[in-house]
Tab-separated table of C-alpha atoms and ligand atoms in Angstrom:
chain	number	residue	atom	x	y	z
A	12	MET	CA	109.816	134.140	119.205
A	13	THR	CA	110.570	136.923	116.822
A	14	VAL	CA	112.701	137.484	113.737
A	15	LEU	CA	114.682	140.729	113.632
A	16	VAL	CA	115.025	142.134	110.117
A	17	THR	CA	117.628	144.890	109.790
A	18	GLY	CA	117.026	147.122	106.792
A	19	GLY	CA	113.428	145.894	106.801
A	20	ALA	CA	112.098	149.169	105.390
A	21	GLY	CA	114.338	148.927	102.316
A	22	TYR	CA	113.757	147.278	98.973
A	23	ILE	CA	114.572	143.627	99.649
A	24	GLY	CA	114.036	143.910	103.404
A	25	SER	CA	110.460	145.114	103.026
A	26	HIS	CA	109.609	142.175	100.751
A	27	MET	CA	111.090	139.951	103.454
A	28	VAL	CA	109.002	141.560	106.191
A	29	HIS	CA	105.835	141.135	104.122
A	30	ALA	CA	106.700	137.500	103.392
A	31	LEU	CA	107.256	136.819	107.101
A	32	ALA	CA	104.109	138.671	108.162
A	33	ASP	CA	102.070	136.885	105.451
A	34	ALA	CA	103.318	133.591	106.907
A	35	GLY	CA	102.191	134.593	110.415
A	36	GLU	CA	105.698	135.101	111.810
A	37	SER	CA	106.409	137.638	114.523
A	38	VAL	CA	108.811	140.206	113.069
A	39	VAL	CA	110.505	143.392	114.210
A	40	VAL	CA	112.508	145.867	112.122
A	41	VAL	CA	115.560	148.020	112.770
A	42	ASP	CA	116.155	150.508	109.945
A	43	ASN	CA	117.767	153.940	109.912
A	44	LEU	CA	115.488	154.978	107.013
A	45	SER	CA	118.477	156.276	105.058
A	46	THR	CA	117.054	154.584	101.963
A	47	GLY	CA	113.999	152.815	103.405
A	48	PHE	CA	110.415	153.961	103.991
A	49	SER	CA	108.387	153.302	107.125
A	50	ALA	CA	105.258	153.136	104.934
A	51	PHE	CA	106.652	149.920	103.420
A	52	LEU	CA	106.044	147.966	106.611
A	53	PRO	CA	102.859	145.970	107.061
A	54	GLU	CA	100.560	147.198	109.810
A	55	GLY	CA	101.521	146.010	113.250
A	56	VAL	CA	105.212	145.386	112.544
A	57	PRO	CA	107.289	147.394	115.052
A	58	LEU	CA	109.947	149.654	113.547
A	59	PHE	CA	112.917	150.924	115.533
A	60	ILE	CA	114.556	153.790	113.701
A	61	GLY	CA	118.295	153.520	114.078
A	62	ASP	CA	121.431	151.805	112.968
A	63	ALA	CA	121.850	148.041	112.887
A	64	GLY	CA	125.289	148.791	114.366
A	65	ASP	CA	123.821	150.661	117.357
A	66	GLU	CA	124.532	148.023	119.983
A	67	ASN	CA	122.359	149.528	122.737
A	68	LEU	CA	119.370	149.871	120.442
A	69	VAL	CA	119.652	146.375	118.991
A	70	GLU	CA	120.265	144.804	122.383
A	71	SER	CA	117.096	146.355	123.771
A	72	VAL	CA	115.067	145.277	120.706
A	73	ILE	CA	116.335	141.707	121.035
A	74	ALA	CA	115.453	141.583	124.740
A	75	ARG	CA	112.080	143.271	124.379
A	76	HIS	CA	110.902	141.122	121.472
A	77	ARG	CA	112.563	137.836	122.398
A	78	VAL	CA	114.385	137.766	119.076
A	79	GLU	CA	115.409	134.284	117.963
A	80	ALA	CA	117.025	134.986	114.576
A	81	ILE	CA	118.459	137.932	112.669
A	82	ILE	CA	118.105	138.530	108.950
A	83	HIS	CA	120.575	141.279	108.146
A	84	PHE	CA	119.854	143.410	105.074
A	85	ALA	CA	120.916	146.855	106.268
A	86	GLY	CA	123.807	148.205	104.238
A	87	SER	CA	124.850	150.114	101.162
A	88	VAL	CA	124.402	148.420	97.817
A	89	VAL	CA	125.495	150.509	94.836
A	90	VAL	CA	128.707	149.370	93.106
A	91	PRO	CA	129.619	152.737	91.482
A	92	ASP	CA	128.986	154.586	94.774
A	93	SER	CA	131.375	152.237	96.501
A	94	MET	CA	134.087	153.099	93.972
A	95	ARG	CA	133.717	156.770	94.922
A	96	ASN	CA	133.254	156.236	98.654
A	97	PRO	CA	134.987	153.029	99.799
A	98	LEU	CA	135.232	154.059	103.446
A	99	GLY	CA	131.486	154.664	103.565
A	100	TYR	CA	130.978	151.091	102.357
A	101	TYR	CA	133.426	149.586	104.839
A	102	ARG	CA	131.621	151.500	107.589
A	103	ASN	CA	128.014	150.751	106.543
A	104	ASN	CA	128.596	147.153	105.539
A	105	THR	CA	131.608	145.747	107.372
A	106	MET	CA	131.767	147.793	110.574
A	107	THR	CA	128.009	147.854	111.104
A	108	THR	CA	127.886	144.088	110.822
A	109	ARG	CA	130.767	143.746	113.240
A	110	SER	CA	128.734	145.661	115.821
A	111	LEU	CA	125.574	143.705	115.016
A	112	LEU	CA	127.425	140.405	115.431
A	113	ASN	CA	128.860	141.616	118.705
A	114	THR	CA	125.324	142.296	119.926
A	115	ALA	CA	124.077	138.971	118.574
A	116	VAL	CA	126.811	137.092	120.436
A	117	LYS	CA	126.168	139.065	123.620
A	118	CYS	CA	122.454	138.226	123.419
A	119	GLY	CA	122.967	134.555	122.540
A	120	ILE	CA	121.381	134.761	119.091
A	121	ASN	CA	122.403	131.660	117.204
A	122	ARG	CA	120.676	132.010	113.836
A	123	PHE	CA	121.902	134.629	111.414
A	124	ILE	CA	121.127	135.159	107.728
A	125	PHE	CA	123.372	137.569	105.879
A	126	SER	CA	122.715	139.404	102.603
A	127	SER	CA	125.815	139.025	100.521
A	128	THR	CA	126.347	139.455	96.825
A	129	ALA	CA	127.636	137.842	93.662
A	130	ALA	CA	129.996	140.834	93.511
A	131	VAL	CA	132.304	138.880	95.864
A	132	TYR	CA	133.327	136.705	92.888
A	133	GLY	CA	134.656	139.481	90.666
A	134	ASN	CA	135.022	138.261	87.094
A	135	PRO	CA	134.540	134.506	87.502
A	136	ASP	CA	136.709	131.963	85.651
A	137	GLN	CA	133.732	129.692	85.351
A	138	VAL	CA	130.082	130.529	84.500
A	139	PRO	CA	127.644	129.566	85.988
A	140	VAL	CA	129.668	130.386	89.076
A	141	PRO	CA	129.595	127.932	91.999
A	142	GLU	CA	129.973	128.994	95.634
A	143	HIS	CA	133.474	127.525	95.861
A	144	ALA	CA	134.766	129.764	93.046
A	145	PRO	CA	137.585	132.132	94.010
A	146	THR	CA	136.487	135.438	95.532
A	147	ARG	CA	138.118	138.468	93.911
A	148	PRO	CA	135.785	141.461	94.278
A	149	LEU	CA	136.249	144.312	91.782
A	150	SER	CA	134.617	146.936	93.969
A	151	PRO	CA	134.723	148.094	97.591
A	152	TYR	CA	131.053	147.048	97.736
A	153	GLY	CA	131.960	143.435	96.925
A	154	MET	CA	134.980	143.583	99.201
A	155	SER	CA	132.978	144.996	102.123
A	156	LYS	CA	130.537	142.081	101.817
A	157	LEU	CA	133.329	139.515	101.488
A	158	MET	CA	135.046	140.861	104.594
A	159	THR	CA	131.739	140.509	106.413
A	160	GLU	CA	131.308	136.924	105.225
A	161	ILE	CA	134.725	136.054	106.639
A	162	MET	CA	133.952	137.771	109.934
A	163	LEU	CA	130.608	135.960	110.203
A	164	HIS	CA	132.276	132.619	109.581
A	165	ASP	CA	134.823	133.224	112.357
A	166	VAL	CA	132.258	134.538	114.829
A	167	ALA	CA	129.911	131.623	114.157
A	168	SER	CA	132.699	129.078	114.684
A	169	ALA	CA	133.775	130.689	117.944
A	170	HIS	CA	130.319	131.250	119.412
A	171	GLY	CA	128.159	128.359	118.239
A	172	MET	CA	126.109	130.408	115.814
A	173	SER	CA	124.530	128.909	112.680
A	174	TYR	CA	124.394	131.131	109.635
A	175	LEU	CA	123.537	131.256	105.997
A	176	VAL	CA	125.337	133.646	103.695
A	177	LEU	CA	123.060	134.335	100.733
A	178	ARG	CA	124.901	135.710	97.730
A	179	TYR	CA	122.365	137.616	95.689
A	180	PHE	CA	122.661	137.871	91.967
A	181	ASN	CA	120.666	140.720	90.342
A	182	VAL	CA	117.558	141.331	92.384
A	183	ALA	CA	114.711	142.992	90.506
A	184	GLY	CA	110.921	143.214	90.179
A	185	ALA	CA	108.460	144.089	92.909
A	186	ASP	CA	105.773	142.551	95.094
A	187	PRO	CA	103.184	140.983	92.741
A	188	LEU	CA	100.455	142.527	94.942
A	189	GLY	CA	102.019	145.976	94.459
A	190	ARG	CA	102.545	146.614	98.172
A	191	VAL	CA	106.284	147.344	97.991
A	192	GLY	CA	109.032	147.819	95.426
A	193	LEU	CA	112.198	149.742	94.690
A	194	ALA	CA	111.581	153.395	95.536
A	195	THR	CA	115.103	154.682	96.057
A	196	VAL	CA	115.476	158.070	94.410
A	197	GLY	CA	118.361	158.039	91.935
A	198	ALA	CA	118.457	154.223	91.763
A	199	THR	CA	121.084	152.902	89.372
A	200	HIS	CA	119.848	149.357	88.763
A	201	LEU	CA	119.182	148.428	85.165
A	202	ILE	CA	115.551	147.251	85.298
A	203	LYS	CA	114.569	150.218	87.476
A	204	ILE	CA	116.215	152.618	85.017
A	205	ALA	CA	114.490	150.911	82.073
A	206	VAL	CA	111.003	151.020	83.630
A	207	GLU	CA	111.535	154.687	84.502
A	208	ALA	CA	112.300	155.288	80.813
A	209	ALA	CA	109.230	153.232	79.834
A	210	ILE	CA	106.909	155.499	81.822
A	211	GLY	CA	108.586	158.658	80.538
A	212	GLN	CA	110.521	159.592	83.649
A	213	ARG	CA	113.810	159.548	81.827
A	214	ALA	CA	114.620	160.294	78.233
A	215	LYS	CA	116.797	157.234	77.541
A	216	VAL	CA	118.655	154.244	78.912
A	217	ASP	CA	122.440	154.178	78.607
A	218	VAL	CA	124.022	150.806	77.900
A	219	PHE	CA	127.319	150.796	79.761
A	220	GLY	CA	129.647	148.933	77.437
A	221	THR	CA	128.877	147.183	74.162
A	222	ASP	CA	132.365	145.808	73.528
A	223	TYR	CA	132.443	143.080	76.175
A	224	PRO	CA	133.288	139.506	75.124
A	225	THR	CA	129.618	138.421	75.111
A	226	PRO	CA	127.314	137.556	72.163
A	227	ASP	CA	125.871	141.084	71.879
A	228	GLY	CA	128.756	142.934	73.550
A	229	SER	CA	126.817	143.968	76.672
A	230	CYS	CA	127.205	142.499	80.175
A	231	ILE	CA	125.198	139.457	81.251
A	232	ARG	CA	123.266	139.147	84.517
A	233	ASP	CA	121.139	136.555	86.331
A	234	PHE	CA	118.027	138.429	87.506
A	235	ILE	CA	116.082	137.028	90.453
A	236	HIS	CA	112.617	138.260	91.399
A	237	VAL	CA	112.679	139.967	94.790
A	238	SER	CA	109.676	137.949	96.041
A	239	ASP	CA	111.405	134.681	95.164
A	240	LEU	CA	114.451	135.951	97.019
A	241	ALA	CA	112.335	136.725	100.090
A	242	GLN	CA	110.901	133.194	99.956
A	243	ALA	CA	114.457	131.826	99.733
A	244	HIS	CA	115.137	133.594	103.045
A	245	ARG	CA	112.061	131.996	104.598
A	246	ALA	CA	113.351	128.625	103.436
A	247	ALA	CA	116.771	129.563	104.866
A	248	LEU	CA	115.191	130.334	108.222
A	249	SER	CA	113.401	126.960	108.276
A	250	TYR	CA	116.682	125.286	107.362
A	251	LEU	CA	118.482	126.889	110.314
A	252	ARG	CA	115.573	126.181	112.663
A	253	ASN	CA	115.808	122.524	111.664
A	254	GLY	CA	119.458	122.461	112.681
A	255	GLY	CA	120.990	122.930	109.230
A	256	ALA	CA	124.733	123.557	109.039
A	257	SER	CA	126.196	126.970	108.247
A	258	MET	CA	126.642	127.479	104.542
A	259	THR	CA	126.981	129.945	101.670
A	260	LEU	CA	124.365	129.830	98.919
A	261	ASN	CA	124.040	131.563	95.567
A	262	CYS	CA	120.626	133.146	94.999
A	263	GLY	CA	119.793	133.379	91.326
A	264	TYR	CA	117.930	131.366	88.713
A	265	GLY	CA	121.004	130.148	86.868
A	266	ARG	CA	120.175	131.884	83.588
A	267	GLY	CA	121.800	135.004	82.152
A	268	TYR	CA	120.356	137.837	80.097
A	269	SER	CA	122.400	140.569	78.475
A	270	VAL	CA	121.801	144.215	79.259
A	271	LEU	CA	120.361	144.641	75.749
A	272	GLU	CA	118.036	141.632	76.151
A	273	THR	CA	116.880	142.987	79.494
A	274	ILE	CA	116.085	146.380	78.003
A	275	GLU	CA	114.176	144.599	75.206
A	276	ALA	CA	112.089	142.740	77.821
A	277	VAL	CA	111.103	146.061	79.406
A	278	ARG	CA	110.263	147.522	75.990
A	279	ARG	CA	108.156	144.422	75.249
A	280	VAL	CA	106.117	144.371	78.454
A	281	SER	CA	105.669	148.147	78.526
A	282	MET	CA	105.008	148.402	74.782
A	283	ARG	CA	107.143	151.563	74.836
A	284	ASN	CA	110.032	151.930	72.449
A	285	PHE	CA	112.079	154.248	74.667
A	286	ALA	CA	115.509	155.440	73.514
A	287	VAL	CA	118.628	153.404	74.203
A	288	GLN	CA	122.103	154.890	73.923
A	289	TYR	CA	125.403	153.053	73.823
A	290	ALA	CA	127.803	154.449	76.430
A	291	PRO	CA	131.295	153.648	77.741
A	292	ARG	CA	131.897	150.822	80.211
A	293	ARG	CA	131.069	151.535	83.849
A	294	PRO	CA	134.050	151.036	86.186
A	295	GLY	CA	133.762	148.006	88.470
A	296	ASP	CA	131.308	146.093	86.260
A	297	ILE	CA	131.655	142.334	86.011
A	298	VAL	CA	131.240	140.954	82.469
A	299	THR	CA	129.099	137.865	83.002
A	300	MET	CA	127.529	136.856	86.278
A	301	VAL	CA	125.263	133.810	86.362
A	302	ALA	CA	124.661	131.605	89.398
A	303	ASP	CA	125.276	127.915	89.683
A	304	THR	CA	122.094	127.201	91.631
A	305	SER	CA	122.600	123.519	92.394
A	306	ARG	CA	123.523	124.107	96.025
A	307	ILE	CA	120.560	126.302	96.958
A	308	ARG	CA	118.166	123.984	95.147
A	309	SER	CA	119.480	120.915	96.964
A	310	THR	CA	119.799	122.602	100.379
A	311	LEU	CA	116.646	124.672	100.773
A	312	ASP	CA	113.014	123.786	100.299
A	313	TRP	CA	112.588	126.570	97.738
A	314	THR	CA	110.788	126.657	94.407
A	315	PRO	CA	110.913	129.966	92.539
A	316	GLN	CA	107.527	131.290	91.398
A	317	TYR	CA	108.569	134.133	89.085
A	318	ASP	CA	111.503	132.748	87.123
A	319	ASP	CA	110.733	134.712	83.976
A	320	LEU	CA	112.356	137.967	82.805
A	321	ASP	CA	109.121	139.392	81.359
A	322	THR	CA	107.302	138.749	84.662
A	323	ILE	CA	110.085	140.502	86.572
A	324	ALA	CA	109.932	143.428	84.151
A	325	ALA	CA	106.107	143.552	84.333
A	326	HIS	CA	106.080	143.647	88.135
A	327	ALA	CA	108.784	146.335	88.155
A	328	LEU	CA	106.752	148.337	85.648
A	329	ASN	CA	103.490	148.004	87.653
A	330	TRP	CA	105.299	149.198	90.732
A	331	GLU	CA	106.892	152.149	88.927
A	332	GLN	CA	103.476	153.205	87.603
A	333	LYS	CA	102.013	153.019	91.093
A	334	LEU	CA	104.933	154.971	92.537
A	335	SER	CA	104.555	157.639	89.895
A	336	ARG	CA	100.780	157.960	90.591
A	337	GLU	CA	101.383	158.168	94.334
A	338	ARG	CA	104.141	160.720	93.976
A	339	GLY	CA	101.668	162.734	91.842
A	340	ASP	CA	99.070	162.445	94.634
A	341	LEU	CA	101.614	163.616	97.156
A	342	VAL	CA	102.478	166.657	95.041
A	343	GLN	CA	98.769	167.472	94.579
A	344	HIS	CA	98.155	167.007	98.287
A	345	ALA	CA	101.085	169.301	99.155
A	346	ALA	CA	99.870	171.918	96.645
A	347	ALA	CA	96.285	171.748	97.966
A	348	SER	CA	97.382	172.278	101.556
A	349	ALA	CA	99.812	175.139	100.701
B	5	LIG	N1	123.552	149.032	83.267
B	5	LIG	C1	123.425	149.769	82.103
B	5	LIG	N2	122.735	150.939	82.160
B	5	LIG	C2	122.160	151.408	83.314
B	5	LIG	C3	122.281	150.631	84.486
B	5	LIG	C4	122.984	149.437	84.434
B	5	LIG	O1	123.942	149.395	81.061
B	5	LIG	O2	121.560	152.491	83.293
B	5	LIG	C5	124.303	147.763	83.221
B	5	LIG	C6	125.496	147.751	84.150
B	5	LIG	O3	126.617	148.354	83.536
B	5	LIG	C7	125.664	146.250	84.389
B	5	LIG	C8	124.238	145.726	84.345
B	5	LIG	O4	123.472	146.728	83.676
B	5	LIG	O5	126.388	145.682	83.333
B	5	LIG	C9	123.645	145.511	85.724
B	5	LIG	O6	123.893	146.675	86.490
B	5	LIG	P1	123.101	146.993	87.817
B	5	LIG	O7	123.568	148.327	88.308
B	5	LIG	O8	121.633	146.831	87.584
B	5	LIG	O9	123.527	145.834	88.819
B	5	LIG	P2	124.996	145.248	89.235
B	5	LIG	O10	125.188	144.026	88.382
B	5	LIG	O11	125.993	146.317	89.022
B	5	LIG	O12	124.814	144.902	90.671
């Protein structure tokens, strides 16, 4: 039996595919390569290039590979983009998942793991934020994921599907073995931006807002290492295979770091004192977002291995250095063959 990973060539998805393959699972990927890279897949993992919402494609993949469970990563993930292009987010996140669920129901798939986000909470009344906190997204990104959560809940109740909604806090870092990492061109995520500055690929890091009601005035986030997150999904899969009930789980470590502290961690591990500039607030940003992790810790058999900001920063930096070397090789290769 096989696990279908949508978006498996992307940042988090590719860590998932490696984690599954490392554990000897049979895995198949559907990815439209809009932000993913086929080179991120381990050897021998079949890739079907196309949309997770392409019902004919996904139906044939499920039949051909005897898919037993779906882990659904495919989607758009950048908060500021979603402010500019809400309909794109409702299409790529909500409508695509509607089609994928339709296919899953048609094919009798009854285990589904969905990538959601802490952005569904909006500015929480209570920090750390528990799963039962009110959901008031501040961005179309958060709203598109919340709408999908609701749809998944209804579909699962009607069709006997078991699901886990995993609400990710701030995912960062890269595979400790350096096989995969965040390679999206024009990425907007803080640690990625900071490591790019550390290796001289950008002149400075802007701090979006220094007048928030936090100790140092910058926003606070709960960063989770992408490999720990992938292992949380493996634990989620075991939970569903063992007959666990459908549930929503926060995925974070339960500890917050400010934007300024995070930048300091990257400066520390890189030993580069790159420039930092204070800038206006970024629309759609939540002030403080830290997970209450009691539910995930009591539900899943999951022990984080990389719960340390400097380790996350170091792995992100190693990956960025590798990426920069390989991009250099590519340029040299292209020049040599011109
Ligand atoms: N941020 C920043 N400068 C950057 C990128 C991000 O100050 O170049 C801040 C951003 O405003 C937010 C935090 O870092 O307060 C985390 O943003 P990110 O985009 O990494 O993730 P999000 O929490 O929006 O999903």
